[in-house]
Amino acid sequence: MRRLAVLLLLAGCSGEQTPLDPWGPQAGHIAELTWVLFLGGTAIFLLTMGFLAAALLAPGKLRRAMGSRRFVIGGGIIFPTVTLAALLLYSLGISRALTLPGGEAPLRVEIIGRQYWWEVRYPDLGEGAVTANELHLPVGREVELQLSSGDVIHSVWIPNLHGKMDMIPGRVNRQRLRVDRTGVLRGQCTEFCGVQHTFMAFAVVAHEPDAFAAWVARQRAPVPPPATAAQAEGMRIFGEAGCGACHAVRGTEWQGRLAPDLSRIGARLTLGAGMLENHRGNLTGWIAGTQDIKPGNAMPPYGRALEGAALLALADWLEALR
């Protein structure tokens, strides 16, 4: 079974967003159940088609035998009852394995779903361990995702690591998982939450433990001071435009909680919860035309409020926040 699964993965089932390429034990259980049900269903379908062909084409003696009382009871009642009961018990065992805690205390990660972005906090790692639209995980350590919502019902799904789980306002759901290799995966909201539901994604970055510790240290540290005159101008514009009323930037007076924390936005992989690749040009375009790029999100466009030079200076400073 496992060898066949590997062959199918090599044939094109791998990727950054597929349950058929498990990166951890929980996803491995789900993938195993998937293959058992798929291959079992295929075998039963072929067997049924074989009986159908025999009923239509076989000699009369065989057709009469297939219509006998014993054959009908055995093949039509006993076989499906035993088969479905076995699959039910097997799937219940898999479900139990998905909820069993590991031997060590997990790293807690709070993920709060919002229209249309993700707030991510690490309460075990101290003040300032906060990011947005990215989930960073250490390889080999069990993690407990504490899932909630700040507005409507969302649902988080990282196919390569675990199944789906709802995020409900006023409630915290918990999901344990572990990632066993480094790389970048993709998570997605899978509960319709508004007009931009389809474009509510996030990156999952798996680090070796030392690299994860270094990432946490950078997150907690204050942002560096502007290195150029353009960056200093961008920082000034950020304050004058009122961006700090919604956004937080560590080590500054701006500590808003209504929108994504921007302390290390320059190091993130995407903008707008997976909408755009993160670089200076897209950052400038995002600030100027948020409603053109992602209509319905909470951020107003600043294309008319800020001139071109001011937009470039602001983007220059934000890009430097790494």
mmCIF file of C-alpha atoms in Angstrom:
data_model
loop_
_atom_site.group_PDB
_atom_site.id
_atom_site.type_symbol
_atom_site.label_atom_id
_atom_site.label_comp_id
_atom_site.label_asym_id
_atom_site.label_seq_id
_atom_site.Cartn_x
_atom_site.Cartn_y
_atom_site.Cartn_z
ATOM 1 C CA MET A 1 0.000 0.000 0.000
ATOM 2 C CA ARG A 2 2.706 2.493 0.979
ATOM 3 C CA ARG A 3 4.831 1.602 -2.061
ATOM 4 C CA LEU A 4 1.855 2.207 -4.349
ATOM 5 C CA ALA A 5 1.190 5.522 -2.613
ATOM 6 C CA VAL A 6 4.799 6.583 -3.213
ATOM 7 C CA LEU A 7 4.535 5.682 -6.898
ATOM 8 C CA LEU A 8 1.366 7.728 -7.243
ATOM 9 C CA LEU A 9 3.007 10.678 -5.508
ATOM 10 C CA LEU A 10 5.900 10.515 -7.932
ATOM 11 C CA ALA A 11 3.372 10.496 -10.774
ATOM 12 C CA GLY A 12 2.196 14.003 -9.885
ATOM 13 C CA CYS A 13 0.294 14.011 -6.591
ATOM 14 C CA SER A 14 2.909 16.030 -4.702
ATOM 15 C CA GLY A 15 2.762 19.775 -4.190
ATOM 16 C CA GLU A 16 2.463 22.607 -1.692
ATOM 17 C CA GLN A 17 -1.304 22.215 -1.249
ATOM 18 C CA THR A 18 -2.377 18.578 -1.480
ATOM 19 C CA PRO A 19 -3.348 15.974 1.133
ATOM 20 C CA LEU A 20 -1.679 13.302 -1.030
ATOM 21 C CA ASP A 21 1.798 14.596 -0.142
ATOM 22 C CA PRO A 22 1.861 14.416 3.671
ATOM 23 C CA TRP A 23 4.535 16.427 5.490
ATOM 24 C CA GLY A 24 3.634 15.161 8.950
ATOM 25 C CA PRO A 25 2.069 12.211 10.795
ATOM 26 C CA GLN A 26 -1.465 13.616 10.934
ATOM 27 C CA ALA A 27 -1.571 14.213 7.189
ATOM 28 C CA GLY A 28 0.009 10.771 6.753
ATOM 29 C CA HIS A 29 -2.959 9.149 8.517
ATOM 30 C CA ILE A 30 -5.400 11.078 6.320
ATOM 31 C CA ALA A 31 -3.500 10.146 3.142
ATOM 32 C CA GLU A 32 -3.464 6.482 4.178
ATOM 33 C CA LEU A 33 -7.230 6.526 4.754
ATOM 34 C CA THR A 34 -7.687 8.222 1.370
ATOM 35 C CA TRP A 35 -5.746 5.518 -0.463
ATOM 36 C CA VAL A 36 -7.522 2.691 1.383
ATOM 37 C CA LEU A 37 -10.951 4.099 0.513
ATOM 38 C CA PHE A 38 -9.964 4.928 -3.067
ATOM 39 C CA LEU A 39 -8.356 1.565 -3.833
ATOM 40 C CA GLY A 40 -11.048 -0.343 -1.950
ATOM 41 C CA GLY A 41 -13.783 1.500 -3.824
ATOM 42 C CA THR A 42 -12.011 0.842 -7.124
ATOM 43 C CA ALA A 43 -11.744 -2.883 -6.361
ATOM 44 C CA ILE A 44 -15.448 -3.121 -5.441
ATOM 45 C CA PHE A 45 -16.415 -1.198 -8.583
ATOM 46 C CA LEU A 46 -14.400 -3.538 -10.788
ATOM 47 C CA LEU A 47 -15.881 -6.560 -9.034
ATOM 48 C CA THR A 48 -19.405 -5.210 -9.556
ATOM 49 C CA MET A 49 -18.712 -4.535 -13.236
ATOM 50 C CA GLY A 50 -17.391 -8.081 -13.546
ATOM 51 C CA PHE A 51 -20.616 -9.483 -12.127
ATOM 52 C CA LEU A 52 -22.619 -7.252 -14.481
ATOM 53 C CA ALA A 53 -20.650 -8.505 -17.486
ATOM 54 C CA ALA A 54 -21.131 -12.090 -16.335
ATOM 55 C CA ALA A 55 -24.872 -11.576 -15.918
ATOM 56 C CA LEU A 56 -25.111 -10.254 -19.474
ATOM 57 C CA LEU A 57 -22.615 -12.479 -21.290
ATOM 58 C CA ALA A 58 -22.043 -15.644 -19.274
ATOM 59 C CA PRO A 59 -23.698 -18.989 -20.123
ATOM 60 C CA GLY A 60 -27.130 -19.622 -18.681
ATOM 61 C CA LYS A 61 -25.895 -21.981 -15.976
ATOM 62 C CA LEU A 62 -23.618 -19.304 -14.474
ATOM 63 C CA ARG A 63 -26.354 -16.676 -14.676
ATOM 64 C CA ARG A 64 -28.755 -18.986 -12.831
ATOM 65 C CA ALA A 65 -26.120 -19.541 -10.117
ATOM 66 C CA MET A 66 -25.690 -15.790 -9.702
ATOM 67 C CA GLY A 67 -29.420 -15.454 -9.220
ATOM 68 C CA SER A 68 -29.565 -18.064 -6.488
ATOM 69 C CA ARG A 69 -30.681 -17.233 -2.955
ATOM 70 C CA ARG A 70 -27.241 -18.048 -1.504
ATOM 71 C CA PHE A 71 -25.415 -15.765 -3.966
ATOM 72 C CA VAL A 72 -27.804 -12.854 -3.379
ATOM 73 C CA ILE A 73 -27.542 -13.090 0.414
ATOM 74 C CA GLY A 74 -23.749 -13.551 0.372
ATOM 75 C CA GLY A 75 -22.935 -10.933 -2.253
ATOM 76 C CA GLY A 76 -25.777 -8.503 -1.645
ATOM 77 C CA ILE A 77 -26.060 -8.506 2.143
ATOM 78 C CA ILE A 78 -23.168 -10.183 3.939
ATOM 79 C CA PHE A 79 -20.303 -8.848 1.780
ATOM 80 C CA PRO A 80 -21.322 -5.155 1.836
ATOM 81 C CA THR A 81 -22.191 -5.320 5.553
ATOM 82 C CA VAL A 82 -18.820 -6.810 6.490
ATOM 83 C CA THR A 83 -16.921 -4.494 4.134
ATOM 84 C CA LEU A 84 -18.607 -1.287 5.302
ATOM 85 C CA ALA A 85 -18.264 -2.272 8.961
ATOM 86 C CA ALA A 86 -14.538 -2.918 8.475
ATOM 87 C CA LEU A 87 -14.046 0.428 6.729
ATOM 88 C CA LEU A 88 -16.005 2.194 9.482
ATOM 89 C CA LEU A 89 -13.845 0.667 12.223
ATOM 90 C CA TYR A 90 -10.705 1.491 10.284
ATOM 91 C CA SER A 91 -11.736 5.135 9.743
ATOM 92 C CA LEU A 92 -12.692 5.487 13.428
ATOM 93 C CA GLY A 93 -9.203 4.283 14.328
ATOM 94 C CA ILE A 94 -7.697 6.915 12.037
ATOM 95 C CA SER A 95 -9.917 9.608 13.584
ATOM 96 C CA ARG A 96 -8.735 8.613 17.050
ATOM 97 C CA ALA A 97 -5.088 8.701 15.951
ATOM 98 C CA LEU A 98 -5.584 12.274 14.691
ATOM 99 C CA THR A 99 -6.706 13.480 18.133
ATOM 100 C CA LEU A 100 -4.184 11.688 20.350
ATOM 101 C CA PRO A 101 -1.698 14.110 21.971
ATOM 102 C CA GLY A 102 2.029 13.569 21.612
ATOM 103 C CA GLY A 103 4.450 12.980 24.435
ATOM 104 C CA GLU A 104 5.756 16.545 24.738
ATOM 105 C CA ALA A 105 4.077 19.824 25.548
ATOM 106 C CA PRO A 106 3.117 21.409 22.217
ATOM 107 C CA LEU A 107 4.098 24.845 20.983
ATOM 108 C CA ARG A 108 0.907 26.914 21.085
ATOM 109 C CA VAL A 109 0.091 29.070 18.065
ATOM 110 C CA GLU A 110 -2.973 31.307 17.997
ATOM 111 C CA ILE A 111 -4.506 31.845 14.562
ATOM 112 C CA ILE A 112 -7.343 34.347 14.318
ATOM 113 C CA GLY A 113 -9.294 34.440 11.072
ATOM 114 C CA ARG A 114 -10.413 37.873 9.907
ATOM 115 C CA GLN A 115 -11.988 39.220 6.725
ATOM 116 C CA TYR A 116 -9.779 38.599 4.748
ATOM 117 C CA TRP A 117 -6.471 37.891 6.449
ATOM 118 C CA TRP A 118 -4.880 35.803 9.208
ATOM 119 C CA GLU A 119 -3.462 37.027 12.524
ATOM 120 C CA VAL A 120 -0.826 34.645 13.935
ATOM 121 C CA ARG A 121 0.506 34.838 17.508
ATOM 122 C CA TYR A 122 2.940 32.688 19.504
ATOM 123 C CA PRO A 123 1.975 33.144 23.191
ATOM 124 C CA ASP A 124 4.649 30.705 24.432
ATOM 125 C CA LEU A 125 7.469 32.676 22.823
ATOM 126 C CA GLY A 126 7.028 36.034 24.526
ATOM 127 C CA GLU A 127 5.708 39.445 23.654
ATOM 128 C CA GLY A 128 6.198 40.490 20.052
ATOM 129 C CA ALA A 129 6.088 37.020 18.498
ATOM 130 C CA VAL A 130 3.362 38.072 16.062
ATOM 131 C CA THR A 131 2.961 37.930 12.309
ATOM 132 C CA ALA A 132 0.219 37.914 9.690
ATOM 133 C CA ASN A 133 -0.695 35.730 6.721
ATOM 134 C CA GLU A 134 2.214 33.394 7.452
ATOM 135 C CA LEU A 135 2.537 30.434 9.809
ATOM 136 C CA HIS A 136 6.126 29.607 10.780
ATOM 137 C CA LEU A 137 6.735 26.196 12.356
ATOM 138 C CA PRO A 138 9.752 24.312 13.717
ATOM 139 C CA VAL A 139 10.423 20.929 12.139
ATOM 140 C CA GLY A 140 9.934 17.941 14.413
ATOM 141 C CA ARG A 141 8.036 19.706 17.217
ATOM 142 C CA GLU A 142 4.375 19.157 17.961
ATOM 143 C CA VAL A 143 2.282 22.291 17.593
ATOM 144 C CA GLU A 144 -1.191 23.094 18.865
ATOM 145 C CA LEU A 145 -3.099 25.517 16.674
ATOM 146 C CA GLN A 146 -5.640 27.495 18.699
ATOM 147 C CA LEU A 147 -8.164 28.595 16.113
ATOM 148 C CA SER A 148 -10.701 31.396 16.517
ATOM 149 C CA SER A 149 -12.389 34.124 14.495
ATOM 150 C CA GLY A 150 -12.640 37.865 14.912
ATOM 151 C CA ASP A 151 -15.752 38.308 12.772
ATOM 152 C CA VAL A 152 -17.507 35.510 10.837
ATOM 153 C CA ILE A 153 -17.021 31.749 10.565
ATOM 154 C CA HIS A 154 -13.817 30.772 8.774
ATOM 155 C CA SER A 155 -12.189 27.367 8.328
ATOM 156 C CA VAL A 156 -8.480 26.675 8.135
ATOM 157 C CA TRP A 157 -6.964 23.916 6.004
ATOM 158 C CA ILE A 158 -3.312 23.025 5.493
ATOM 159 C CA PRO A 159 -3.741 19.910 3.325
ATOM 160 C CA ASN A 160 -0.143 18.671 3.660
ATOM 161 C CA LEU A 161 -0.331 18.788 7.472
ATOM 162 C CA HIS A 162 -3.896 18.092 8.646
ATOM 163 C CA GLY A 163 -7.599 18.237 7.816
ATOM 164 C CA LYS A 164 -9.970 21.185 7.927
ATOM 165 C CA MET A 165 -11.174 22.838 11.134
ATOM 166 C CA ASP A 166 -13.703 25.628 11.642
ATOM 167 C CA MET A 167 -12.875 28.973 13.258
ATOM 168 C CA ILE A 168 -15.961 30.215 15.103
ATOM 169 C CA PRO A 169 -16.442 33.621 16.793
ATOM 170 C CA GLY A 170 -16.408 33.277 20.581
ATOM 171 C CA ARG A 171 -14.927 29.763 20.506
ATOM 172 C CA VAL A 172 -11.398 28.328 20.364
ATOM 173 C CA ASN A 173 -10.926 25.067 18.449
ATOM 174 C CA ARG A 174 -7.656 23.182 18.815
ATOM 175 C CA GLN A 175 -5.735 21.165 16.268
ATOM 176 C CA ARG A 176 -2.443 19.372 16.866
ATOM 177 C CA LEU A 177 0.029 18.756 14.083
ATOM 178 C CA ARG A 178 3.704 18.278 13.325
ATOM 179 C CA VAL A 179 5.770 19.068 10.245
ATOM 180 C CA ASP A 180 8.687 16.777 9.470
ATOM 181 C CA ARG A 181 10.514 18.553 6.643
ATOM 182 C CA THR A 182 11.536 22.071 5.758
ATOM 183 C CA GLY A 183 9.924 24.055 2.989
ATOM 184 C CA VAL A 184 6.931 26.220 2.158
ATOM 185 C CA LEU A 185 3.315 25.041 2.036
ATOM 186 C CA ARG A 186 0.030 26.812 1.387
ATOM 187 C CA GLY A 187 -2.987 27.066 3.685
ATOM 188 C CA GLN A 188 -6.445 28.271 2.734
ATOM 189 C CA CYS A 189 -9.758 29.365 4.201
ATOM 190 C CA THR A 190 -12.343 26.730 3.241
ATOM 191 C CA GLU A 191 -15.532 28.245 4.721
ATOM 192 C CA PHE A 192 -17.220 30.959 2.658
ATOM 193 C CA CYS A 193 -16.645 34.151 4.638
ATOM 194 C CA GLY A 194 -17.385 36.948 2.159
ATOM 195 C CA VAL A 195 -16.529 38.286 -1.262
ATOM 196 C CA GLN A 196 -12.769 37.653 -0.946
ATOM 197 C CA HIS A 197 -13.017 34.178 0.593
ATOM 198 C CA THR A 198 -11.255 32.607 -2.400
ATOM 199 C CA PHE A 199 -8.257 34.893 -1.915
ATOM 200 C CA MET A 200 -7.775 34.273 1.793
ATOM 201 C CA ALA A 201 -4.643 32.127 1.824
ATOM 202 C CA PHE A 202 -1.452 31.994 3.875
ATOM 203 C CA ALA A 203 2.050 30.569 3.610
ATOM 204 C CA VAL A 204 3.295 27.861 5.967
ATOM 205 C CA VAL A 205 7.075 28.026 6.396
ATOM 206 C CA ALA A 206 8.763 25.052 8.089
ATOM 207 C CA HIS A 207 12.206 25.769 9.594
ATOM 208 C CA GLU A 208 14.886 23.725 11.256
ATOM 209 C CA PRO A 209 14.762 24.462 15.026
ATOM 210 C CA ASP A 210 17.755 26.846 14.982
ATOM 211 C CA ALA A 211 16.368 28.779 12.019
ATOM 212 C CA PHE A 212 12.968 28.975 13.717
ATOM 213 C CA ALA A 213 14.551 30.367 16.894
ATOM 214 C CA ALA A 214 16.349 32.998 14.803
ATOM 215 C CA TRP A 215 13.074 33.916 13.096
ATOM 216 C CA VAL A 216 11.352 34.334 16.473
ATOM 217 C CA ALA A 217 14.178 36.565 17.724
ATOM 218 C CA ARG A 218 13.786 38.809 14.663
ATOM 219 C CA GLN A 219 10.031 38.995 15.153
ATOM 220 C CA ARG A 220 10.365 40.089 18.775
ATOM 221 C CA ALA A 221 13.062 42.694 18.159
ATOM 222 C CA PRO A 222 12.206 46.340 17.408
ATOM 223 C CA VAL A 223 12.334 47.281 13.746
ATOM 224 C CA PRO A 224 15.621 48.829 12.567
ATOM 225 C CA PRO A 225 15.773 52.612 12.153
ATOM 226 C CA PRO A 226 15.514 53.982 8.609
ATOM 227 C CA ALA A 227 18.787 53.499 6.729
ATOM 228 C CA THR A 228 18.209 56.123 4.027
ATOM 229 C CA ALA A 229 16.537 59.491 3.651
ATOM 230 C CA ALA A 230 13.818 57.901 1.518
ATOM 231 C CA GLN A 231 13.065 55.359 4.242
ATOM 232 C CA ALA A 232 12.960 58.103 6.880
ATOM 233 C CA GLU A 233 10.483 59.994 4.691
ATOM 234 C CA GLY A 234 8.416 56.826 4.275
ATOM 235 C CA MET A 235 8.305 56.327 8.043
ATOM 236 C CA ARG A 236 7.136 59.925 8.484
ATOM 237 C CA ILE A 237 4.411 59.465 5.873
ATOM 238 C CA PHE A 238 3.267 56.261 7.598
ATOM 239 C CA GLY A 239 2.594 58.271 10.745
ATOM 240 C CA GLU A 240 1.016 61.269 9.043
ATOM 241 C CA ALA A 241 -1.318 59.108 6.943
ATOM 242 C CA GLY A 242 -2.719 57.461 10.080
ATOM 243 C CA CYS A 243 -1.547 53.951 9.180
ATOM 244 C CA GLY A 244 -0.583 53.295 12.804
ATOM 245 C CA ALA A 245 -4.214 53.523 13.905
ATOM 246 C CA CYS A 246 -4.762 50.069 12.397
ATOM 247 C CA HIS A 247 -1.269 48.579 11.999
ATOM 248 C CA ALA A 248 1.447 47.805 14.549
ATOM 249 C CA VAL A 249 5.187 48.301 13.976
ATOM 250 C CA ARG A 250 7.330 46.937 16.793
ATOM 251 C CA GLY A 251 9.505 49.448 18.614
ATOM 252 C CA THR A 252 7.450 52.450 17.474
ATOM 253 C CA GLU A 253 4.454 54.366 18.808
ATOM 254 C CA TRP A 254 2.188 52.575 16.322
ATOM 255 C CA GLN A 255 0.474 49.603 17.970
ATOM 256 C CA GLY A 256 -2.821 49.171 16.097
ATOM 257 C CA ARG A 257 -4.577 45.796 16.281
ATOM 258 C CA LEU A 258 -7.244 46.205 13.590
ATOM 259 C CA ALA A 259 -5.040 45.176 10.665
ATOM 260 C CA PRO A 260 -1.952 43.018 10.035
ATOM 261 C CA ASP A 261 1.184 43.642 12.098
ATOM 262 C CA LEU A 262 3.712 45.199 9.694
ATOM 263 C CA SER A 263 6.854 44.830 11.815
ATOM 264 C CA ARG A 264 8.550 42.434 9.366
ATOM 265 C CA ILE A 265 6.394 42.893 6.289
ATOM 266 C CA GLY A 266 9.442 43.180 4.041
ATOM 267 C CA ALA A 267 10.391 39.570 4.799
ATOM 268 C CA ARG A 268 6.988 38.064 4.045
ATOM 269 C CA LEU A 269 6.395 35.997 0.943
ATOM 270 C CA THR A 270 3.100 37.546 -0.156
ATOM 271 C CA LEU A 271 0.858 40.592 0.218
ATOM 272 C CA GLY A 272 -2.892 40.668 0.799
ATOM 273 C CA ALA A 273 -3.082 37.093 2.193
ATOM 274 C CA GLY A 274 -1.616 35.416 -0.853
ATOM 275 C CA MET A 275 -2.856 37.885 -3.469
ATOM 276 C CA LEU A 276 0.518 39.207 -4.655
ATOM 277 C CA GLU A 277 4.180 38.293 -4.531
ATOM 278 C CA ASN A 278 5.908 40.597 -2.053
ATOM 279 C CA HIS A 279 8.248 43.127 -3.643
ATOM 280 C CA ARG A 280 8.486 46.928 -3.786
ATOM 281 C CA GLY A 281 6.417 47.353 -6.934
ATOM 282 C CA ASN A 282 3.530 45.240 -5.708
ATOM 283 C CA LEU A 283 3.737 46.856 -2.279
ATOM 284 C CA THR A 284 3.371 50.300 -3.846
ATOM 285 C CA GLY A 285 0.449 49.103 -5.957
ATOM 286 C CA TRP A 286 -1.226 47.511 -2.949
ATOM 287 C CA ILE A 287 -1.053 50.727 -0.893
ATOM 288 C CA ALA A 288 -2.380 52.789 -3.798
ATOM 289 C CA GLY A 289 -5.174 50.491 -4.930
ATOM 290 C CA THR A 290 -6.200 47.946 -2.320
ATOM 291 C CA GLN A 291 -9.820 47.990 -3.465
ATOM 292 C CA ASP A 292 -8.830 47.448 -7.088
ATOM 293 C CA ILE A 293 -6.688 44.440 -6.184
ATOM 294 C CA LYS A 294 -8.871 42.925 -3.452
ATOM 295 C CA PRO A 295 -12.321 44.570 -3.408
ATOM 296 C CA GLY A 296 -14.125 44.412 -0.086
ATOM 297 C CA ASN A 297 -11.108 44.251 2.200
ATOM 298 C CA ALA A 298 -11.028 46.705 5.127
ATOM 299 C CA MET A 299 -8.064 48.822 3.951
ATOM 300 C CA PRO A 300 -8.900 52.012 2.029
ATOM 301 C CA PRO A 301 -6.815 52.877 -1.073
ATOM 302 C CA TYR A 302 -4.258 55.674 -0.735
ATOM 303 C CA GLY A 303 -3.634 56.317 -4.428
ATOM 304 C CA ARG A 304 -5.402 59.678 -4.292
ATOM 305 C CA ALA A 305 -4.334 60.663 -0.781
ATOM 306 C CA LEU A 306 -0.608 60.227 -1.474
ATOM 307 C CA GLU A 307 1.421 61.432 -4.429
ATOM 308 C CA GLY A 308 3.660 59.067 -6.367
ATOM 309 C CA ALA A 309 6.860 60.061 -4.577
ATOM 310 C CA ALA A 310 5.204 59.635 -1.199
ATOM 311 C CA LEU A 311 3.881 56.182 -2.144
ATOM 312 C CA LEU A 312 7.349 55.081 -3.259
ATOM 313 C CA ALA A 313 8.959 56.379 -0.074
ATOM 314 C CA LEU A 314 6.384 54.595 2.083
ATOM 315 C CA ALA A 315 6.879 51.351 0.180
ATOM 316 C CA ASP A 316 10.657 51.766 0.447
ATOM 317 C CA TRP A 317 10.455 51.943 4.237
ATOM 318 C CA LEU A 318 8.008 49.054 4.557
ATOM 319 C CA GLU A 319 10.131 46.855 2.291
ATOM 320 C CA ALA A 320 13.106 47.506 4.576
ATOM 321 C CA LEU A 321 11.240 46.095 7.603
ATOM 322 C CA ARG A 322 12.886 42.696 7.630
#
